[in-house]
């Protein structure tokens, strides 16, 4: 369950501002289309970011973003959004960076592309959509910025007064890369919040992202009116034209012209009336609950769900009860949560997010062994859901069955590959089993995967001192050398970039 009352609302918006700010600083003029190697501050006018540098920069920013209180580490939400992104980008050009979506706990309506194919989606955006095609429409627009490489091409509105702040941000990032414990590490991401909030992409970039996004939306079989209907509502709510009152319209200026382009495009193709997935309803409910910033807001959200449950039926009603259930869980009213869960599953309704909730309810009752059974059954039924793999590991861990945890996680790391939390959880269980070398090596893997290379090296060095096995020691040495090489490369890259 998310921690309820402990996050500043400003930070999530920061990332939205990093990107355009970086671009305007390092690619001051509209750049030519060919990559021309590494730019530096002194001679950047005719250059654009190389894909490799853009990727490294994105990775570096994400190391900080993951520590931000508004970053949402939730396998259900991430996998859902990533699934939509994959459908949309299925036919994107081969040189498009891998699109990686992360949810941001923020009730304002926004989504933003960062260097390296990372896209943040505010919970408030998902909550404000009326159907899945609208959500896909906004995501398609963001992916359009990535596909068109607007970041590297520097297609942003010009604002001179950001230069100094961006230089400071980069200096902080470079410092942070050198030492993961440095206070600058935490500073770097938040610092961007101070960057002029009026920055956004250029009008030309917005048009390109609309056009590319539209093609992806159509190709993936979504209702192409989704884009225009959502943007249209945004424009109305933020006061017709070019308003600055909404986060999204601030960084992606809307205009009457853009709107009519979207509508014209939609008229030129056949409209698919794509039904919402069941996941959409549950994800939207979870995000609404997640973004409640106080106990009072949580109660308000619960009231909202209860009234929705009373006036809807079918999947909408089930999702409303689901929202109420996770709200009561958060309020630690487990009896009410159980009641809402029962209502959500009435009529033998099943969904993997309801199954995950049943595991959490069992854990709340301190019935960890029951939670293990529920989680294993659910994972057997929905083996494509990473959240259920995590549920199995978590409940085994709560049951104190650490030997089973490490066996299970060994299989899962082979299956999923890129889930840092599996390594973090394995480290915890190895620690309980008194196996210090494996504990450190798994923590090292966790840090390496989240980009915190110095911390990873430190863990490996501790593992090496704890190891008595010559073969194991040389394995660790090889890994340390590899990480140190990566660290040097990244630091050099960022230093050349930061000047
Ligand atoms: Zn845009």
Coordinates of C-alpha atoms in Angstrom, one line a residue, residues 167-373:
X167 CA 24.0 24.2 -16.0
X168 CA 23.6 23.9 -12.3
X169 CA 21.3 20.9 -12.7
X170 CA 23.8 19.2 -14.9
X171 CA 26.7 19.9 -12.6
X172 CA 24.6 18.4 -9.8
X173 CA 23.9 15.3 -11.9
X174 CA 27.6 14.8 -12.7
X175 CA 28.4 15.2 -9.0
X176 CA 25.7 12.7 -8.2
X177 CA 27.1 10.2 -10.6
X178 CA 30.4 10.4 -8.9
X179 CA 29.1 9.6 -5.5
X180 CA 25.7 8.1 -4.9
X181 CA 25.7 9.3 -1.3
X182 CA 26.2 12.9 -2.2
X183 CA 23.4 15.3 -1.2
X184 CA 23.4 16.6 -4.7
X185 CA 21.9 13.4 -5.9
X186 CA 18.6 14.2 -4.2
X187 CA 18.9 17.8 -5.2
X188 CA 19.3 17.2 -8.9
X189 CA 15.9 16.0 -9.7
X190 CA 14.1 18.5 -7.5
X191 CA 16.1 21.3 -8.7
X192 CA 14.5 21.2 -12.0
X193 CA 11.3 22.2 -10.3
X194 CA 12.7 25.6 -10.1
X195 CA 13.3 25.8 -13.8
X196 CA 11.0 28.1 -15.6
X197 CA 7.7 26.4 -15.8
X198 CA 6.7 28.1 -19.0
X199 CA 9.0 26.0 -21.2
X200 CA 7.6 23.5 -23.6
X201 CA 8.1 22.0 -27.0
X202 CA 7.9 24.2 -30.1
X203 CA 4.7 24.4 -32.1
X204 CA 6.4 22.5 -34.9
X205 CA 7.3 19.7 -32.5
X206 CA 3.7 19.6 -31.2
X207 CA 2.4 19.2 -34.7
X208 CA 4.8 16.4 -35.5
X209 CA 4.0 14.6 -32.3
X210 CA 0.3 14.9 -33.0
X211 CA 0.7 13.5 -36.5
X212 CA 3.0 10.6 -35.5
X213 CA 0.9 9.9 -32.5
X214 CA -2.2 9.8 -34.6
X215 CA -0.7 7.2 -36.9
X216 CA 0.3 5.0 -33.9
X217 CA -3.1 5.4 -32.3
X218 CA -4.8 4.2 -35.5
X219 CA -2.3 1.5 -36.2
X220 CA -2.9 0.0 -32.7
X221 CA -6.7 0.0 -33.3
X222 CA -7.7 2.7 -30.8
X223 CA -10.5 5.1 -31.4
X224 CA -8.6 8.0 -33.1
X225 CA -11.1 10.5 -31.7
X226 CA -9.4 9.8 -28.3
X227 CA -6.7 12.3 -28.9
X228 CA -9.0 15.2 -30.1
X229 CA -11.6 14.6 -27.4
X230 CA -9.2 14.6 -24.5
X231 CA -7.2 17.6 -25.8
X232 CA -10.5 19.3 -26.6
X233 CA -11.7 18.9 -23.0
X234 CA -8.3 20.1 -21.7
X235 CA -8.6 23.2 -23.8
X236 CA -12.1 23.9 -22.6
X237 CA -11.3 23.4 -18.9
X238 CA -8.2 25.5 -19.2
X239 CA -9.9 28.4 -20.8
X240 CA -10.0 28.1 -24.6
X241 CA -6.7 29.0 -26.2
X242 CA -3.1 28.7 -25.1
X243 CA -3.9 28.6 -21.4
X244 CA -1.2 28.2 -18.9
X245 CA -3.5 26.9 -16.1
X246 CA -2.9 23.2 -16.8
X247 CA 0.4 21.4 -16.5
X248 CA 0.0 19.6 -19.8
X249 CA -1.1 22.7 -21.8
X250 CA 1.9 24.5 -20.3
X251 CA 4.5 22.1 -21.7
X252 CA 2.5 21.1 -24.8
X253 CA 0.8 24.3 -26.0
X254 CA -2.6 23.6 -27.5
X255 CA -4.2 25.7 -30.1
X256 CA -7.4 25.9 -32.1
X257 CA -5.2 25.0 -35.1
X258 CA -3.9 21.8 -33.5
X259 CA -7.4 20.8 -32.5
X260 CA -8.8 21.2 -36.0
X261 CA -5.8 19.3 -37.4
X262 CA -6.6 16.4 -35.1
X263 CA -10.3 16.5 -35.9
X264 CA -9.6 16.6 -39.7
X265 CA -7.2 13.6 -39.4
X266 CA -9.8 11.7 -37.4
X267 CA -12.4 12.4 -40.1
X268 CA -10.2 10.9 -42.8
X269 CA -10.0 7.4 -41.3
X270 CA -12.5 4.7 -40.2
X271 CA -13.2 4.9 -36.5
X272 CA -12.6 1.8 -34.4
X273 CA -14.9 1.7 -31.5
X274 CA -12.4 0.0 -29.2
X275 CA -13.8 -1.2 -25.9
X276 CA -12.0 -0.3 -22.7
X277 CA -9.9 -3.2 -21.3
X278 CA -11.0 -4.3 -17.8
X279 CA -7.5 -3.3 -16.7
X280 CA -8.2 0.3 -17.5
X281 CA -11.0 0.6 -14.9
X282 CA -9.0 -1.0 -12.1
X283 CA -5.8 1.0 -13.0
X284 CA -7.8 4.3 -13.1
X285 CA -9.4 3.5 -9.7
X286 CA -6.0 2.6 -8.1
X287 CA -4.5 5.8 -9.4
X288 CA -7.3 7.9 -8.1
X289 CA -6.7 6.4 -4.7
X290 CA -2.9 6.7 -5.0
X291 CA -2.9 10.4 -5.6
X292 CA -5.0 11.3 -2.6
X293 CA -2.5 13.4 -0.7
X294 CA -4.0 13.3 2.8
X295 CA -6.2 11.2 5.0
X296 CA -9.1 13.6 4.2
X297 CA -8.5 13.2 0.4
X298 CA -8.4 9.5 0.8
X299 CA -11.7 9.5 2.6
X300 CA -13.1 11.8 -0.1
X301 CA -11.9 9.3 -2.8
X302 CA -13.6 6.4 -0.9
X303 CA -16.9 8.4 -0.8
X304 CA -16.5 9.0 -4.5
X305 CA -16.0 5.3 -5.1
X306 CA -19.0 4.3 -2.9
X307 CA -21.3 6.6 -4.8
X308 CA -20.0 5.3 -8.1
X309 CA -20.6 1.8 -7.0
X310 CA -24.1 2.7 -6.2
X311 CA -24.9 4.2 -9.6
X312 CA -22.9 1.9 -12.0
X313 CA -22.9 -1.8 -12.8
X314 CA -20.6 -4.5 -14.2
X315 CA -17.0 -3.7 -14.5
X316 CA -17.4 -0.1 -13.5
X317 CA -19.1 -1.1 -10.3
X318 CA -16.4 -3.7 -9.6
X319 CA -13.7 -1.2 -10.1
X320 CA -15.4 1.3 -7.8
X321 CA -15.6 -1.3 -5.0
X322 CA -12.0 -2.1 -5.7
X323 CA -11.1 1.6 -5.3
X324 CA -13.0 1.7 -2.1
X325 CA -11.3 -1.4 -0.9
X326 CA -7.7 -0.2 -1.4
X327 CA -8.8 3.1 0.2
X328 CA -10.0 1.4 3.3
X329 CA -6.7 -0.7 3.3
X330 CA -4.9 2.6 3.3
X331 CA -7.0 3.8 6.2
X332 CA -6.2 0.5 7.9
X333 CA -9.9 -0.2 8.2
X334 CA -9.5 -3.9 7.1
X335 CA -13.1 -4.9 7.9
X336 CA -14.4 -2.3 5.5
X337 CA -11.7 -3.2 3.0
X338 CA -12.8 -6.8 3.1
X339 CA -16.4 -5.9 2.7
X340 CA -15.6 -3.8 -0.4
X341 CA -13.4 -6.5 -1.8
X342 CA -16.3 -9.0 -1.4
X343 CA -18.6 -6.6 -3.3
X344 CA -16.0 -6.1 -6.0
X345 CA -15.8 -9.9 -6.6
X346 CA -19.5 -10.6 -6.4
X347 CA -20.9 -12.6 -9.3
X348 CA -17.7 -14.6 -9.4
X349 CA -15.9 -11.6 -11.0
X350 CA -12.1 -12.1 -11.2
X351 CA -9.2 -10.0 -12.3
X352 CA -5.6 -10.1 -11.4
X353 CA -5.7 -6.8 -9.5
X354 CA -8.5 -8.2 -7.4
X355 CA -6.4 -11.3 -6.8
X356 CA -3.5 -9.1 -5.7
X357 CA -5.8 -7.3 -3.3
X358 CA -6.9 -10.6 -1.8
X359 CA -3.2 -11.3 -1.1
X360 CA -2.8 -7.9 0.6
X361 CA -5.9 -8.5 2.7
X362 CA -4.5 -11.8 3.9
X363 CA -1.3 -10.1 4.7
X364 CA -3.2 -7.4 6.6
X365 CA -4.8 -10.2 8.7
X366 CA -1.3 -11.5 9.3
X367 CA -2.2 -14.7 7.6
X368 CA 1.0 -15.0 5.5
X369 CA 0.6 -18.6 4.6
X370 CA -2.8 -18.0 3.3
X371 CA -1.4 -15.1 1.3
X372 CA 1.2 -17.4 -0.2
X373 CA -1.5 -19.8 -1.3

